[in-house]
Coordinates of C-alpha atoms and ligand atoms in Angstrom, one line a residue:
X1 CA 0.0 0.0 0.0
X2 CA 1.8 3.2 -1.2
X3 CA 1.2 6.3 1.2
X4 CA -2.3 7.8 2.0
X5 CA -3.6 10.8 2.4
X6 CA -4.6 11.0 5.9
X7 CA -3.5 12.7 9.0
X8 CA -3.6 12.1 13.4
X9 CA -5.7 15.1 13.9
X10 CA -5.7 14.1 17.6
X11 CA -3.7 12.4 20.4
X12 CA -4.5 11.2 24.0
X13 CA -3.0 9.3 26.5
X14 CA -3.4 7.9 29.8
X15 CA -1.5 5.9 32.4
X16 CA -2.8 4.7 35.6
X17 CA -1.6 6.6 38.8
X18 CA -0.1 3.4 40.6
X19 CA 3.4 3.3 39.7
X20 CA 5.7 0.3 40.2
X21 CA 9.4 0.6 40.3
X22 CA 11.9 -1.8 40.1
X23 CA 13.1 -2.0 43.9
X24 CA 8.9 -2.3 44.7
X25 CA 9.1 -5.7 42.6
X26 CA 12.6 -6.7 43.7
X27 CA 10.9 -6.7 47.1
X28 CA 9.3 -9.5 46.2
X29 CA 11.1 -11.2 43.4
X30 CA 14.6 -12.1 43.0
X31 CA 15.8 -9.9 41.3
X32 CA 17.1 -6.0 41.6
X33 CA 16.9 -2.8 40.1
X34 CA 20.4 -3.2 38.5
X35 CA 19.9 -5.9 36.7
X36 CA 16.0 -4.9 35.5
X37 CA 18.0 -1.4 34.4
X38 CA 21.1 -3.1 32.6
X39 CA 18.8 -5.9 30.8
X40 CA 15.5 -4.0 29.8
X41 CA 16.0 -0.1 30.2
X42 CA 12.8 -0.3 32.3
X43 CA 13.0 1.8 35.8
X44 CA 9.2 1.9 36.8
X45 CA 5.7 0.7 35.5
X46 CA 2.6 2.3 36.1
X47 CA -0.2 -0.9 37.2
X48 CA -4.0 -0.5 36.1
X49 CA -6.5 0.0 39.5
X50 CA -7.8 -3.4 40.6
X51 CA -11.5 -2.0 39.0
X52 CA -10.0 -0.6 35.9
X53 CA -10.0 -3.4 32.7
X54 CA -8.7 -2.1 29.8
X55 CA -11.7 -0.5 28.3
X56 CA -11.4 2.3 31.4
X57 CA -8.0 3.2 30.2
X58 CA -8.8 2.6 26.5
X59 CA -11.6 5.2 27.1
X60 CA -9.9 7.5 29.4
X61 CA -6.9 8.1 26.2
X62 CA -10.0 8.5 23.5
X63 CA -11.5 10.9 25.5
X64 CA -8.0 13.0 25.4
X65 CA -7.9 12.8 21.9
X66 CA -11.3 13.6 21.0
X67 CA -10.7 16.5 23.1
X68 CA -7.4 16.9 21.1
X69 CA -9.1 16.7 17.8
X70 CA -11.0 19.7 18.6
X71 CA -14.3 16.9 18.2
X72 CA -17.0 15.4 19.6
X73 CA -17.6 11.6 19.9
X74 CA -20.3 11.8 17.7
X75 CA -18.0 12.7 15.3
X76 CA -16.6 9.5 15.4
X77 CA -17.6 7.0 12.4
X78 CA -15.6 3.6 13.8
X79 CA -13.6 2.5 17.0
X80 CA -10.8 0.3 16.7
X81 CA -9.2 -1.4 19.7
X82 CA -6.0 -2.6 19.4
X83 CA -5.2 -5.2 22.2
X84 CA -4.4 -8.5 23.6
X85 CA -5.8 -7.8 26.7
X86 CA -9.5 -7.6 26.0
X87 CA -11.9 -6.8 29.0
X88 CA -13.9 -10.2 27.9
X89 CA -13.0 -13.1 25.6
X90 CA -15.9 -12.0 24.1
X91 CA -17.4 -9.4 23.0
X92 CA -14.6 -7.1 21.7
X93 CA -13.3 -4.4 23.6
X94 CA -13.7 -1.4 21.2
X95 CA -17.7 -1.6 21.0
X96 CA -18.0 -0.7 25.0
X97 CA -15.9 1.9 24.5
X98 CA -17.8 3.1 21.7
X99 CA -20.8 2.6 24.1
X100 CA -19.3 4.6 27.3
X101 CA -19.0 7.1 24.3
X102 CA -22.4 7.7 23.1
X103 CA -21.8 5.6 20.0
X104 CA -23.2 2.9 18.5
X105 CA -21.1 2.9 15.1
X106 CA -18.6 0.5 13.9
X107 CA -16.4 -0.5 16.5
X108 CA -13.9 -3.5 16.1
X109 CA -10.7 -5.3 18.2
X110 CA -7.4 -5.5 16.1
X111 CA -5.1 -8.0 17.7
X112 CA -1.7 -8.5 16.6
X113 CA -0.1 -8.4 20.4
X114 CA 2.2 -6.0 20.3
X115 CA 2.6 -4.7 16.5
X116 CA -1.7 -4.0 17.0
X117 CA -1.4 -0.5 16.7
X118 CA 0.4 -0.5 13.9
X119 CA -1.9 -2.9 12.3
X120 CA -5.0 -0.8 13.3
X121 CA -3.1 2.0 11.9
X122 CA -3.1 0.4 9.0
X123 CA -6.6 -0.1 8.8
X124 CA -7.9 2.9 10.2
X125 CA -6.0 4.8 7.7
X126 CA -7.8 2.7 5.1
X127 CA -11.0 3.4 6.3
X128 CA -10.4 7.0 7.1
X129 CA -9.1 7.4 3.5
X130 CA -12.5 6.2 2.7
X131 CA -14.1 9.1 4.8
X132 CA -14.3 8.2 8.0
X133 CA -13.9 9.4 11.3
X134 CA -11.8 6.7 13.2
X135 CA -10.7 6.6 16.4
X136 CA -7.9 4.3 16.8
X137 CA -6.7 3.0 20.7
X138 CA -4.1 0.8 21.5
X139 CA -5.1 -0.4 25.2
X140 CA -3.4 -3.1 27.3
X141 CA -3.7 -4.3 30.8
X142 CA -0.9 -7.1 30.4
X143 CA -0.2 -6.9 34.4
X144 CA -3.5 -9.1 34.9
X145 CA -2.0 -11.7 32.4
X146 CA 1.7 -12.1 34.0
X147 CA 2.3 -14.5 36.7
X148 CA 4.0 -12.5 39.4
X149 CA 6.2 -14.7 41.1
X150 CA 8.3 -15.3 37.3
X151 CA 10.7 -12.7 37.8
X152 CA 11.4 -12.7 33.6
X153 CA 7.7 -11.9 32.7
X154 CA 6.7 -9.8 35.8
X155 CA 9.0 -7.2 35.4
X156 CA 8.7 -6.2 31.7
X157 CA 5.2 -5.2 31.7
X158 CA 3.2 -2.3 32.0
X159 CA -0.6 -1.0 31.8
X160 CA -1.9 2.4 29.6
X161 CA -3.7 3.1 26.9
X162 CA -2.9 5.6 23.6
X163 CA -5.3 6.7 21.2
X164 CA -5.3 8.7 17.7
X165 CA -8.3 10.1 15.7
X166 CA -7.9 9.8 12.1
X167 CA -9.2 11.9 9.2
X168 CA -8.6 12.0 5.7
X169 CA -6.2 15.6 4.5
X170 CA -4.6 16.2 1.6
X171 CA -1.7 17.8 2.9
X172 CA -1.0 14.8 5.5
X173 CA 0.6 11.0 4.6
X174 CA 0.5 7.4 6.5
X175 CA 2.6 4.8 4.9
X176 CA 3.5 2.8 3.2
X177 CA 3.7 0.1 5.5
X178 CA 5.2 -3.2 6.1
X179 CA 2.8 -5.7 8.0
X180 CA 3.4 -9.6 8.4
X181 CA 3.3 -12.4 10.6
X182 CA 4.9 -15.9 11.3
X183 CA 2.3 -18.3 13.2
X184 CA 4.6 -20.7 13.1
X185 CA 6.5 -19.3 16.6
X186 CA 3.8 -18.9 18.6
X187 CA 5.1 -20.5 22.0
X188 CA 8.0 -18.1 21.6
X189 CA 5.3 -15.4 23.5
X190 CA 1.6 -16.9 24.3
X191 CA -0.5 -17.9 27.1
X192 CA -0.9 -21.3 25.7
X193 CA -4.6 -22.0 28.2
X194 CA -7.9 -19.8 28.4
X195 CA -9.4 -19.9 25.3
X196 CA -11.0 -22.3 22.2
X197 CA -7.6 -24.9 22.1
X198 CA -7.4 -25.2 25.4
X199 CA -10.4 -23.7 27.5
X200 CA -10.0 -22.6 31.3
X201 CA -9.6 -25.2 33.8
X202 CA -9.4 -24.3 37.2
X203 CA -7.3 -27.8 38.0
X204 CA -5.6 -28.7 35.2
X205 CA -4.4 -24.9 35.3
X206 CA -3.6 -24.4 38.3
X207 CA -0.2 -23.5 36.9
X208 CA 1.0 -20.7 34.6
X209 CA -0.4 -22.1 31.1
X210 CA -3.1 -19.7 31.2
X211 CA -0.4 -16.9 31.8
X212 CA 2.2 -15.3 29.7
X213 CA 4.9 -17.1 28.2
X214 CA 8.2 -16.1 26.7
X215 CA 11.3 -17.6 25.4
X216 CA 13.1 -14.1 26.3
X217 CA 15.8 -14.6 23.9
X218 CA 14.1 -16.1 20.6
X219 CA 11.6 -12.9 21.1
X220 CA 14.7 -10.6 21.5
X221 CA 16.6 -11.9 18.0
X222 CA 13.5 -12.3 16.2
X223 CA 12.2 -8.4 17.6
X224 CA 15.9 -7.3 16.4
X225 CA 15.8 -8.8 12.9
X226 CA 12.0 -8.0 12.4
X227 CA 12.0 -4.5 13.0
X228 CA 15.2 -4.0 11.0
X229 CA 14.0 -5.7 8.1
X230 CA 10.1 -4.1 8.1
X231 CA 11.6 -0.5 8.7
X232 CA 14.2 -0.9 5.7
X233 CA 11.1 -2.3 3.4
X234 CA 9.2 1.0 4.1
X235 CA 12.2 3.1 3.9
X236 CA 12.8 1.6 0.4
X237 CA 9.1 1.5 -0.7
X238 CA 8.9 5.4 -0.1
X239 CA 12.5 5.9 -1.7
X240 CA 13.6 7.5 1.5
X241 CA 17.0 7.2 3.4
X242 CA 17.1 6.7 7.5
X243 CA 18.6 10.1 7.4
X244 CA 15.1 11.7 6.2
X245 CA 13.3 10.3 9.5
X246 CA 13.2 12.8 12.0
X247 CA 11.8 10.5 14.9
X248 CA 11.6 6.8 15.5
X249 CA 9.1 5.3 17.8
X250 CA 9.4 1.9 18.1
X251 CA 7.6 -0.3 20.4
X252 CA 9.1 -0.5 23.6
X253 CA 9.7 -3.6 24.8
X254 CA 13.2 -3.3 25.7
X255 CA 15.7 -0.4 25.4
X256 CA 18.3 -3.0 24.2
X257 CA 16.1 -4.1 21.5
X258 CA 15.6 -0.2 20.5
X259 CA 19.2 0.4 20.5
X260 CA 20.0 -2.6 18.1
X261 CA 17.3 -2.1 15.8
X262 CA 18.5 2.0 15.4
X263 CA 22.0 0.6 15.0
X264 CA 21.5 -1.5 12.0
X265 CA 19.1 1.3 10.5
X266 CA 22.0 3.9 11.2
X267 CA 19.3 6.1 13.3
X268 CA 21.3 9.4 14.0
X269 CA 21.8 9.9 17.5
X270 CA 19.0 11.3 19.4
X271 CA 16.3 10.4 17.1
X272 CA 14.5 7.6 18.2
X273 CA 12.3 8.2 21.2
X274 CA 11.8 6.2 24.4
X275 CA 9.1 5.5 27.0
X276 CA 10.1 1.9 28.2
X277 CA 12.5 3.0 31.0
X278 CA 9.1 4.8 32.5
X279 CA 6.2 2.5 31.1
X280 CA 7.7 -0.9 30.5
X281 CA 5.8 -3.0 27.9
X282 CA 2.5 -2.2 27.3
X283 CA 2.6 -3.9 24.5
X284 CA -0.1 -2.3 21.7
X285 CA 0.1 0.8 23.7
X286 CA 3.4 1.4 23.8
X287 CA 3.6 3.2 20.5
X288 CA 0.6 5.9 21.0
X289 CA 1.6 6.3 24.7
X290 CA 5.3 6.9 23.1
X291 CA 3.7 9.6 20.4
X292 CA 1.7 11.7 23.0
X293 CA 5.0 11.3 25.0
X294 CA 7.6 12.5 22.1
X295 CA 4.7 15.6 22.0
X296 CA 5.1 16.7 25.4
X297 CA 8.6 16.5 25.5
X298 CA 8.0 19.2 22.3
X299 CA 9.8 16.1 20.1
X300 CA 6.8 16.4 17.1
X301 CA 6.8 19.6 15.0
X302 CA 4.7 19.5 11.7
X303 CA 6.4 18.4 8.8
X304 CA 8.3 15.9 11.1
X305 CA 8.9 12.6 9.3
X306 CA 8.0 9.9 11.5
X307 CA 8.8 5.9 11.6
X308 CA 7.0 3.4 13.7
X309 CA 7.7 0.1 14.1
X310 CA 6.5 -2.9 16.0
X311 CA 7.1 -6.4 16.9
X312 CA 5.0 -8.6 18.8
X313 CA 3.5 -12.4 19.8
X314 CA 1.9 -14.2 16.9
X315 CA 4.6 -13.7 15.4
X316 CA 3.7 -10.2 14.3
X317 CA 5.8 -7.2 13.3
X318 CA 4.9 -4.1 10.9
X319 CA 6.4 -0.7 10.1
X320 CA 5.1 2.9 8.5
X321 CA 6.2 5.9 7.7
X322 CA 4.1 8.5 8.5
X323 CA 4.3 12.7 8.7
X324 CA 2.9 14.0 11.3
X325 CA 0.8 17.1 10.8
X326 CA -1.2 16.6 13.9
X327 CA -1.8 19.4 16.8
X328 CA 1.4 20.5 18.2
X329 CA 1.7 22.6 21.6
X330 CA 1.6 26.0 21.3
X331 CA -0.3 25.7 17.5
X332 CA -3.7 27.2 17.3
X333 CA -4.9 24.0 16.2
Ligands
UT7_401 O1 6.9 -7.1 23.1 C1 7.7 -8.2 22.9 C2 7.7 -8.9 24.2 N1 8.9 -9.2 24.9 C3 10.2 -8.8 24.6 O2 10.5 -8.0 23.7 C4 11.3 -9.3 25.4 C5 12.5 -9.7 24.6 N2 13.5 -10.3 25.4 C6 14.2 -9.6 26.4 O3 13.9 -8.4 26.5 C7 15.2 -10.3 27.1 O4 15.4 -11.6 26.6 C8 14.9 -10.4 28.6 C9 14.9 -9.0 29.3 C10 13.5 -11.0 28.8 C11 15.9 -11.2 29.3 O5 17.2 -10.7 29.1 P1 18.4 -11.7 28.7 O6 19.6 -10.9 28.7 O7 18.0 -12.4 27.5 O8 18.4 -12.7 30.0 P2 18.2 -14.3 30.0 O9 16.8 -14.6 29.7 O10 19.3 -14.9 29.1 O11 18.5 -14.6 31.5 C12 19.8 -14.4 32.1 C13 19.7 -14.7 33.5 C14 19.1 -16.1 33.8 O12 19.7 -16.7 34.9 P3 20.8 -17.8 34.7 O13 20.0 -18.9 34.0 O14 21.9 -17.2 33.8 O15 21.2 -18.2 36.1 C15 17.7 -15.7 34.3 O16 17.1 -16.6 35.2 O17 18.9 -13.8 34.2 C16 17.9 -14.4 35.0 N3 16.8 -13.5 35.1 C17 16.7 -12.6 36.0 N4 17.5 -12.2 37.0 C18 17.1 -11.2 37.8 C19 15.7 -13.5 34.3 N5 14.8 -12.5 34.8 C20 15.5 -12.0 35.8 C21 15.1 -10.9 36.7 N6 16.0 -10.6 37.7 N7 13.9 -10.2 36.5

C-alpha cells in the first residue's frame, strides 16, 4: 500500500496513577533494580487499578484525543481497539468503548499483540481514507495476564492506553507500510490455556499455562531482525533514506532491543524516542503512549517525518512511515 492521504488530527493518553518501580518488585522477586535497568531499560511501570479493565483506560486516552481533535464523539464514524488484553473473551473491547461514548457505530478489536497499533493504523487509515472518522486506541492491561512470582515476565510489563483520531487531508501522509506475521513461533510469546484450544480449567491450570509465556531470547533476535528488516522495506518503498526520518518510535519492549534495531538502520543519534524506561511493555500501547510522549517532551513539530515500528506475539511485526501534521503545543490547532 503506497502512502495515503490522511493525517492524526488528535492524540491522547493515559496511564494509571499506581506506579511500580523496580526496587517495589525486587521486594518480592529475586531480582534488583540493577539488573532490571542493565537488561531491559525499564526503571518503573505504572499498574491499572484493581477495578480498571482495559476498556477504562482505553476510554480515558479517546476521551483526550477527542478533546485533542477539537471533536466530539459523535463525530466519530468507527472505534478500533488494538489489544491482547481484551476486558472479555468476548465481546470485543472497542464496542464498550464506543458505548461509554455515546456511539453505536462500527467498532472492532485489532489483535496482533504487540505490533496491534500498527496494524490498526493500518486499517484505520484505510477506512479513514474512505471518509471516516476513526478513532484508533491501543489499550493493554498485560499486568492481569503475568504470573507475578516469574521474575522474567513480571517485570517487563506495564498497563496504559494511547489513542489517535484519524481523518482524511490532503496535505498529510501514512505509509506505506510493512505488515506480516509468522504463526509458526507462537510459543516463543503466548499464554498457551484460556481460550478455544485449550479452554480454562481451574485444575488442570492451576499452573502458569493460562499466563504469559516467553522464550526471552528467541523474542529478542526475532524483535531485532524484524523491525530492521520491516523499517528498511518501508524506507525503500517510499524511496527514503534513514537520514530523512526525523523521529523513530518503536515499540518498547526493551531499550536494548531499540538500540539494536536504530544501529543497523543507522538512526542518527537522538532520534529515536523512548518511554520503556518509564512504562515498561505495554505492549499495543506502547507506541501511542510513546507519540503523546515524544509531543510533550515538544519532540513532534509539523512536517516531522516519523517511523514506527513494532514487533509482537503471533509472530507479528509491521512498520510505516508516517508525517505528522497533527496538533502540536503551542499551534492554534
Ligand atoms: O513485546 C515483545 C515482548 N517481549 C520482549 O520483547 C522481550 C524480549 N526479550 C528480552 O527483553 C530479554 O530476553 C529479557 C529482558 C526478557 C531477558 O534478558 P536476557 O539478557 O535475554 O536474559 P536471559 O533470559 O538470558 O537470562 C539471564 C539470567 C538467567 O539466569 P541464569 O540462567 O543465567 O542463572 C535468568 O534466570 O537472568 C535471569 N533472570 C533474572 N535475574 C534477575 C531472568 N529474569 C530476571 C530478573 N531478575 N527479573
Amino acid at each position: 500500500m503506497t502512502a495515503l492521504a490522511v493525517g492524526i488530527i488528535g492524540l491522547g493518553s493515559y496511564l494509571p496513577s499506581r506506579i511500580v518501580t523496580n526496587d517495589d518488585l525486587a521486594q518480592r522477586l529475586d531480582t534488583s533494580d540493577e539488573w532490571i535497568r542493565t537488561r531491559t531499560g525499564i526503571r518503573e511501570r505504572h499498574y491499572a487499578a484493581p477495578e480498571e479493565a482495559t476498556s477504562d483506560l482505553a476510554l480515558a486516552a479517546a476521551r483526550r484525543a477527542l478533546d485533542d481533535a477539537g471533536l466530539a464523539a459523535t463525530d466519530v464514524d468507527v472505534v478500533i481497539v488494538a489489544t491482547t488484553t481484551p476486558d472479555h473473551p468476548v465481546p470485543a473491547t472497542a464496542p464498550l468503548v464506543a458505548a461509554a461514548l455515546g456511539l453505536r457505530c462500527t467498532a472492532f478489536d485489532v489483535n496482533a499483540a504487540c505490533s496491534g497499533f500498527v496494524y490498526g493504523l493500518q486499517v484505520g487509515s484505510a477506512l479513514a481514507a474512505g471518509g471516516a472518522t476513526v478513532l484508533l486506541i491501543g489499550a493493554e492491561t498485560l499486568t492481569r495476564y503475568v504470573d507475578h512470582d516469574d521474575r522474567a515476565i513480571a517485570v517487563l510489563f506495564g498497563d496504559g492506553a494511547g489513542a489517535v483520531v484519524l481523518r482524511a487531508d490532503a496535505d498529510a501522509r501514512i505509509g506505506p507500510f510493512d505488515l506480516g506475521s509468522d504463526g509458526s513461533e507462537l510459543e516463543i510469546l503466548w499464554m498457551r490455556a484460556g481460550a478455544a484450544r485449550e479452554p480454562f480449567d481451574p485444575v488442570r491450570h492451576a499452573d502458569a499455562s493460562s499466563r504469559m509465556a516467553m522464550r526471552g531470547g528467541d523474542v529478542y533476535r526475532h524483535a531485532v531482525a524484524r523491525m530492521t528488516a520491516s523499517s528498511q522495506a518501508v524506507l525503500e518503498a517510499a524511496g527514503a533514506r534513514i537520514e530523512d526520518v526525523d523521529l523513530v518510535v518503536g515499540h518498547q519492549a526493551n531499550r536494548r532491543i531499540l538500540e539494536a534495531v536504530a544501529q543497523r538502520l543507522g538512526v542518527p543519534d537522538g532520534r529515536s524516542h523512548l518511554t520503556v524506561d518509564r512504562h515498561g511493555n505495554t505492549s499495543a500501547a506502547s507506541i501511542p503512549l510513546a507519540l503523546a510522549d515524544a509531543r510533550e517532551q515538544g519532540r513532534l513539530r509539523s512536517g516531522d517525518r516519523l517511523l514506527l515500528t513494532a514487533f509482537g506475539g503471533g509472530l507479528t511485526w509491521g512498520s510505516c512511515l508516517l508525517t505528522w501534521t497533527g496538533p502540536v503545543p503551542g499551534s492554534d490547532g
